[in-house]
Coordinates of C-alpha atoms in Angstrom, one line a residue:
M405 CA 88.0 109.3 108.8
F406 CA 86.8 106.4 106.7
A407 CA 85.4 105.8 103.4
S408 CA 81.6 106.8 103.6
Q409 CA 80.1 104.0 101.1
K410 CA 80.5 100.5 100.1
G411 CA 81.8 100.5 96.2
N412 CA 84.6 98.5 93.7
L413 CA 88.2 99.0 93.6
I414 CA 90.2 99.2 90.2
I415 CA 93.7 99.0 90.0
G416 CA 96.0 99.7 87.1
Q417 CA 99.7 99.2 86.2
S418 CA 101.9 102.0 84.6
G419 CA 105.3 103.2 83.1
G420 CA 108.0 100.8 82.7
A421 CA 107.6 97.6 84.0
T422 CA 110.3 96.3 87.2
A423 CA 110.4 93.0 88.5
V424 CA 108.5 93.5 92.0
I425 CA 106.0 95.6 90.1
N426 CA 103.3 92.6 90.7
A427 CA 104.2 92.3 94.2
S428 CA 102.5 95.7 95.0
L429 CA 99.8 94.4 92.7
V430 CA 99.5 91.1 94.8
G431 CA 99.3 93.7 97.8
A432 CA 96.5 95.7 97.0
V433 CA 94.4 92.8 95.9
D434 CA 95.2 90.8 98.9
A435 CA 94.1 93.7 101.4
A436 CA 90.6 94.6 99.4
L437 CA 89.6 90.7 99.2
Q438 CA 90.0 90.9 103.0
D439 CA 87.6 94.0 103.6
A440 CA 83.7 94.0 103.3
R441 CA 83.2 97.2 102.1
I442 CA 85.1 96.6 98.7
Q443 CA 82.6 94.5 96.3
G444 CA 84.0 94.5 93.1
V445 CA 87.8 94.3 92.6
Y446 CA 89.0 95.2 89.2
G447 CA 91.9 95.7 87.2
M448 CA 92.1 97.9 84.5
L449 CA 94.4 96.2 81.6
H450 CA 97.1 98.3 80.1
G451 CA 96.5 101.2 82.4
I452 CA 94.6 104.6 82.5
E453 CA 94.7 103.9 78.2
G454 CA 92.9 100.6 78.9
L455 CA 90.2 102.2 81.2
L456 CA 89.4 104.2 78.2
K457 CA 88.5 101.8 76.2
E458 CA 86.9 100.3 78.9
Q459 CA 89.2 96.7 79.4
I460 CA 88.4 95.8 82.8
V461 CA 88.9 92.3 84.1
D462 CA 87.2 90.6 86.8
L463 CA 90.3 89.9 89.9
R464 CA 88.1 88.3 92.4
Q465 CA 87.5 85.5 89.2
Q466 CA 91.0 84.7 89.1
S467 CA 92.5 81.4 90.3
P468 CA 93.6 81.8 94.2
R469 CA 96.8 80.3 93.3
L470 CA 97.6 83.0 90.7
W471 CA 98.1 85.7 93.6
Q472 CA 101.2 84.1 95.1
Q473 CA 103.1 83.1 91.7
L474 CA 102.6 86.6 90.8
L475 CA 104.8 87.8 93.3
H476 CA 107.9 86.2 91.4
T477 CA 106.6 86.8 88.2
P478 CA 108.2 90.3 86.5
S479 CA 106.6 92.9 84.7
A480 CA 102.9 94.0 84.6
A481 CA 100.5 90.9 84.7
L482 CA 97.6 93.7 83.8
G483 CA 99.3 95.4 81.3
S484 CA 101.6 99.0 81.5
C485 CA 101.1 102.3 79.1
R486 CA 102.5 105.2 78.9
Y487 CA 99.5 107.2 78.5
K488 CA 99.0 111.3 79.2
L489 CA 95.6 111.9 79.8
R490 CA 93.8 115.0 77.4
D491 CA 91.4 117.1 79.5
D492 CA 88.8 115.9 77.2
D493 CA 89.2 112.2 78.6
L494 CA 88.8 113.0 81.8
P495 CA 84.8 113.4 81.9
H496 CA 85.2 110.0 80.4
V497 CA 86.9 108.2 82.6
I498 CA 84.5 109.9 85.5
D499 CA 81.5 108.1 83.4
I500 CA 83.1 105.0 83.1
L501 CA 83.9 105.1 87.1
R502 CA 80.5 105.8 87.8
R503 CA 78.9 102.8 85.4
Y504 CA 80.9 100.6 87.2
E505 CA 80.4 102.1 90.6
I506 CA 84.2 102.2 91.5
R507 CA 84.9 104.5 94.0
Y508 CA 88.2 103.2 94.9
F509 CA 91.3 103.9 92.5
L510 CA 94.8 102.7 92.9
Y511 CA 97.5 103.4 90.1
I512 CA 101.0 101.6 90.2
G513 CA 103.7 104.0 88.8
G514 CA 106.4 106.4 88.7
N515 CA 106.3 110.4 88.5
D516 CA 104.1 110.4 85.4
S517 CA 101.3 107.7 87.2
A518 CA 101.6 110.0 90.0
D519 CA 100.3 113.0 87.4
T520 CA 97.5 110.7 86.0
A521 CA 96.2 110.2 89.5
H522 CA 96.1 113.4 90.8
R523 CA 94.4 114.7 87.8
L524 CA 91.9 112.0 87.8
A525 CA 91.3 112.9 91.7
A526 CA 90.4 116.4 91.1
A527 CA 88.2 115.8 88.0
A528 CA 86.5 113.6 90.6
R529 CA 85.9 116.4 92.8
A530 CA 85.0 118.9 90.1
E531 CA 82.1 116.0 89.1
Q532 CA 81.7 116.0 93.0
Y533 CA 81.8 112.2 92.4
E534 CA 83.4 110.4 95.5
L535 CA 86.1 109.0 94.6
Y536 CA 89.2 107.9 97.1
T537 CA 92.6 108.0 94.6
I538 CA 96.0 106.6 95.8
S539 CA 99.2 106.1 94.1
V540 CA 101.6 103.5 94.5
P541 CA 105.3 104.2 94.0
K542 CA 107.1 101.9 91.2
T543 CA 110.1 103.0 89.2
I544 CA 113.8 101.3 89.0
D545 CA 114.5 105.0 88.6
N546 CA 114.6 105.7 92.3
D547 CA 113.6 109.2 91.8
L548 CA 110.1 110.0 93.1
P549 CA 110.5 112.3 95.9
F550 CA 108.9 112.3 99.7
T551 CA 110.0 108.4 100.0
D552 CA 113.2 107.0 101.1
H553 CA 113.1 104.8 98.0
C554 CA 111.0 103.5 95.1
P555 CA 109.9 99.8 94.9
G556 CA 111.5 98.2 91.9
Y557 CA 114.8 100.3 92.3
G558 CA 116.5 97.5 94.8
S559 CA 115.9 94.5 92.0
A560 CA 117.5 97.1 88.8
A561 CA 120.5 97.9 91.2
R562 CA 120.9 94.3 92.0
F563 CA 120.7 93.2 88.6
L564 CA 123.3 95.9 87.4
T565 CA 125.7 95.3 90.2
Q566 CA 125.8 91.6 89.6
A567 CA 125.8 92.7 85.5
T568 CA 128.8 94.7 86.2
L569 CA 130.9 92.5 88.2
D570 CA 130.0 89.6 85.6
S571 CA 131.0 92.0 82.8
T572 CA 134.1 92.7 84.5
M573 CA 135.1 89.3 85.1
N574 CA 134.6 88.6 81.4
T575 CA 137.3 91.6 80.8
L576 CA 140.2 90.3 83.3
S577 CA 140.2 87.1 81.7
M578 CA 141.6 88.9 78.2
P579 CA 142.0 92.5 79.6
W580 CA 144.1 94.0 76.1
H581 CA 140.9 92.1 73.6
Y582 CA 139.1 95.5 74.7
P583 CA 140.7 96.9 77.6
I584 CA 138.0 99.8 78.1
K585 CA 134.6 98.7 78.8
I586 CA 131.4 101.5 79.2
I587 CA 128.2 100.1 80.4
E588 CA 125.3 101.9 79.8
T589 CA 122.0 102.3 82.5
M590 CA 118.7 103.8 82.4
G591 CA 117.5 106.0 84.9
R592 CA 116.0 109.5 82.8
N593 CA 117.4 112.5 84.6
A594 CA 118.7 110.8 87.8
G595 CA 121.9 108.4 88.5
W596 CA 120.4 106.2 90.9
L597 CA 121.2 103.1 88.6
T598 CA 124.5 104.0 87.5
A599 CA 125.7 104.7 91.4
G600 CA 124.1 101.3 91.8
T601 CA 126.1 99.3 90.2
A602 CA 129.3 100.0 92.4
L603 CA 127.7 98.4 95.3
A604 CA 129.8 94.9 94.9
R605 CA 133.2 97.1 95.2
R606 CA 135.2 96.3 97.9
D607 CA 138.5 98.4 97.3
E608 CA 139.3 101.1 94.8
D609 CA 140.9 99.2 92.2
D610 CA 137.7 97.0 92.2
A611 CA 135.2 97.8 89.3
P612 CA 133.3 100.0 88.1
H613 CA 136.4 102.4 88.1
I614 CA 134.2 105.6 86.6
L615 CA 130.6 106.5 87.7
L616 CA 128.9 109.3 85.0
V617 CA 125.7 110.1 86.5
P618 CA 123.4 112.8 84.6
E619 CA 123.4 114.9 87.9
Q620 CA 127.1 115.8 87.0
P621 CA 128.2 117.9 83.5
F622 CA 130.0 115.8 81.1
N623 CA 134.2 117.2 80.3
A624 CA 135.4 115.1 77.8
D625 CA 139.2 116.1 78.7
R626 CA 138.3 115.5 82.7
F627 CA 137.6 112.1 81.4
L628 CA 140.1 111.0 79.2
S629 CA 142.7 112.0 81.6
R630 CA 140.7 109.6 84.4
V631 CA 140.6 107.1 81.6
E632 CA 143.9 107.0 80.8
A633 CA 145.3 106.7 84.7
I634 CA 143.6 103.8 85.7
Y635 CA 144.3 101.9 82.1
R636 CA 147.6 102.5 83.0
K637 CA 147.5 101.6 86.6
L638 CA 145.5 98.7 86.3
G639 CA 145.5 97.7 82.4
Y640 CA 141.8 98.1 82.1
V641 CA 138.8 100.3 82.6
I642 CA 135.2 99.5 83.4
I643 CA 132.9 102.4 83.1
V644 CA 129.3 102.6 83.9
T645 CA 127.2 105.8 82.3
S646 CA 123.7 106.9 82.6
E647 CA 122.1 107.2 79.1
A648 CA 120.8 110.8 80.0
I649 CA 124.3 112.4 81.0
K650 CA 124.9 115.5 79.3
D651 CA 128.2 117.2 78.3
E652 CA 128.7 121.0 79.7
Q653 CA 126.8 122.6 76.9
G654 CA 123.2 121.1 78.3
Q655 CA 123.6 118.4 75.6
Y656 CA 122.7 114.9 75.6
L657 CA 125.8 112.7 74.8
G658 CA 124.9 110.8 71.7
A659 CA 121.9 113.5 71.1
V660 CA 122.5 111.9 67.4
G661 CA 121.0 108.8 68.5
Q662 CA 117.9 110.6 70.1
A663 CA 114.6 108.4 69.2
G664 CA 112.0 111.4 70.0
V665 CA 110.2 112.0 73.2
D666 CA 107.7 109.8 74.6
A667 CA 103.7 111.0 75.5
F668 CA 105.2 113.2 78.7
H669 CA 108.1 115.0 76.4
H670 CA 110.7 112.8 77.8
P671 CA 113.6 112.3 75.5
L672 CA 114.0 108.8 74.2
L673 CA 117.8 108.6 74.4
S674 CA 120.2 106.3 72.6
G675 CA 123.7 106.6 71.9
A676 CA 125.7 107.8 75.4
A677 CA 127.8 104.7 75.6
Q678 CA 128.7 104.7 71.8
T679 CA 129.7 108.4 72.0
L680 CA 132.3 107.6 75.1
V681 CA 133.3 104.5 73.1
E682 CA 134.4 106.2 69.7
L683 CA 135.5 109.4 72.3
V684 CA 138.2 107.1 73.9
K685 CA 139.3 105.0 70.5
Q686 CA 139.9 108.1 68.7
K687 CA 141.4 110.0 71.7
L688 CA 143.5 107.4 73.3
Q689 CA 143.8 105.1 70.7
L690 CA 142.7 102.1 73.1
R691 CA 140.3 99.3 71.9
A692 CA 136.8 100.1 74.0
R693 CA 133.8 98.6 73.7
F694 CA 130.0 99.1 75.5
E695 CA 127.0 97.0 76.6
K696 CA 123.6 98.1 77.5
P697 CA 121.6 95.7 79.4
G698 CA 118.1 97.5 78.2
D699 CA 114.8 95.8 79.6
L700 CA 117.2 93.2 81.3
Q701 CA 117.6 95.5 84.1
R702 CA 114.4 96.1 84.9
M703 CA 113.1 92.5 84.6
S704 CA 115.5 90.0 86.0
A705 CA 113.5 87.7 88.0
Q706 CA 117.0 85.6 89.4
N707 CA 118.1 89.5 90.8
I708 CA 114.7 90.2 92.8
S709 CA 115.7 91.4 95.8
A710 CA 113.8 90.3 98.5
T711 CA 113.6 93.6 100.4
D712 CA 112.5 95.4 97.4
Q713 CA 109.8 92.4 96.8
D714 CA 108.9 92.6 100.6
E715 CA 108.1 96.4 100.2
A716 CA 106.1 96.4 97.3
Y717 CA 104.1 94.3 98.4
L718 CA 103.5 96.5 101.4
V719 CA 103.0 99.4 99.4
G720 CA 100.2 98.2 97.9
K721 CA 98.6 96.9 100.6
M722 CA 98.6 100.0 102.4
A723 CA 97.1 102.3 99.5
T724 CA 94.2 100.0 99.4
H725 CA 93.8 100.7 103.3
A726 CA 94.8 104.2 102.7
A727 CA 91.9 104.7 100.1
L728 CA 89.5 102.6 102.9
Q729 CA 90.4 105.5 105.3
G730 CA 89.3 107.9 103.0
E731 CA 92.5 108.9 101.9
S732 CA 92.8 110.7 98.3
D733 CA 94.9 112.6 95.9
K734 CA 97.8 111.0 97.6
M735 CA 101.1 108.5 97.0
V736 CA 102.3 105.9 99.8
T737 CA 105.7 106.9 100.8
L738 CA 108.1 104.5 102.4
I739 CA 110.1 106.0 105.5
R740 CA 113.2 104.2 106.6
H741 CA 114.4 103.1 110.0
D742 CA 117.7 101.8 110.4
E743 CA 117.4 100.9 113.9
P744 CA 117.3 98.2 115.4
I745 CA 117.8 97.0 111.7
Y746 CA 116.9 98.3 108.4
H747 CA 113.0 98.4 107.6
C748 CA 110.2 100.5 106.5
T749 CA 107.0 101.7 107.8
T750 CA 104.9 103.8 105.5
G751 CA 103.0 107.5 105.1
L752 CA 101.4 109.4 102.6
V753 CA 102.0 112.4 100.6
E754 CA 99.8 114.7 98.6
L755 CA 100.1 113.8 95.1
E756 CA 100.6 117.3 93.6
Q757 CA 103.9 117.3 95.1
V758 CA 104.9 114.0 93.4
A759 CA 103.6 114.4 90.0
N760 CA 106.2 115.4 87.6
V761 CA 108.9 116.2 90.5
Q762 CA 112.1 114.1 90.0
R763 CA 114.4 113.3 92.9
L764 CA 118.4 113.2 91.5
L765 CA 121.4 111.9 93.3
P766 CA 122.2 114.3 96.4
P767 CA 125.8 115.3 96.4
E768 CA 126.9 113.7 99.6
F769 CA 126.5 110.4 97.4
L770 CA 129.4 111.3 95.0
D771 CA 133.0 111.6 96.2
D772 CA 135.1 114.6 95.4
S773 CA 135.7 113.4 91.9
K774 CA 132.1 113.0 91.4
T775 CA 132.6 109.5 89.7
M776 CA 132.8 107.4 92.4
V777 CA 130.0 106.9 95.2
T778 CA 131.0 107.6 99.1
S779 CA 130.3 105.6 102.3
A780 CA 127.0 107.4 102.4
F781 CA 125.6 105.9 99.4
Y782 CA 126.7 102.4 100.3
H783 CA 124.9 103.1 103.9
Y784 CA 121.6 104.2 101.8
A785 CA 121.4 101.7 99.0
L786 CA 122.9 98.2 100.3
P787 CA 119.8 97.2 102.4
L788 CA 117.5 97.7 99.5
I789 CA 119.2 95.1 96.6
G790 CA 118.5 92.3 99.5
E791 CA 121.6 89.5 100.4
P792 CA 124.7 91.0 99.5
I793 CA 126.6 90.0 96.5
K794 CA 129.4 87.8 96.8
P795 CA 132.5 88.6 95.3
Y796 CA 134.5 85.7 93.1
A797 CA 137.4 84.1 93.9
R798 CA 140.7 85.0 92.2
I799 CA 144.0 83.0 91.8
D800 CA 147.1 85.2 93.0
R801 CA 148.8 86.2 89.8
T802 CA 152.1 87.3 91.6
K803 CA 152.8 83.6 92.5
V804 CA 154.7 82.6 89.8
V805 CA 157.0 79.7 89.1
Q806 CA 160.3 80.4 89.6
K807 CA 163.7 78.7 87.8

């Protein structure tokens, strides 16, 4: 099946930006510029919110040099948004698409963006407007279902792995100063980013020593017991926690710091790491501090994974191809192959199966303690961060001078 007529294509970016989201934009645009069935190639500024305001840019008029440069540029070049379409927005969007003769609609984003694309596809069908709508996966949270992983995750995991390793080296220089360090990651309700910080570990004494993921209810007594045991053995403890961990009553840690909800009613969280620091100080009488990389984990261009960048480009390109083949109301997926070496091909999944659905960290990726990853997780995640993180050299401090 192929699209039945010529038309214009529009593309937008939505949700939290990543270090490689522009690679998906470049892939989609490259494919569009090479196909005679696509006449105008447009970009919506700030996603669907900008489209509603008719903030549209002509991508054919951009400098040819731009696209290669954007491959290495973090954040959303078109601008992003977190806008939830209202029912009364849909006729207006369809009217805009008609007036601009847009037949191909690509939306780069995560769960909520898939919801936007799905609702738009349904509205176009109801209006009997021929529109081919494809969602392009993107999220550092790595929580989209039906795809092996999500573009954006590999680079964010690489940054957090390196950041955890670097921060650990600082702790090692004066472990008595702040022997307990807690690093807080993003990830909404999924522990993929927290788990990814362990990808530079070589043995059980390497940091991080404890991982706290949203999939496992937090028990303060077990946590404190484990912290104390590791501290007695090593003299310091590096802990990585998700911002979204909950206690056994289902309450977010640090809920007093919750900053409301976003347009899709997801909680805006703040305070998990600080709550843990106070718990350690009060119960164990140990000095503790926390680090929150924040947006840096999304945007670090210095830590872009080459694998992640290539796959982000691939899903963008294949989204354009899928639309031109007459596919609609679907998301591009990455299909993993480990033989002869790791690589990915692409597939498609119905958007109604993706919209507002989260894929959590599976049980087999956590060990019996539920505070560290297994070899199965290393097998899964290491290819996604590109070149392995190199360990740092250490002086053997047992070689003391004897008189």
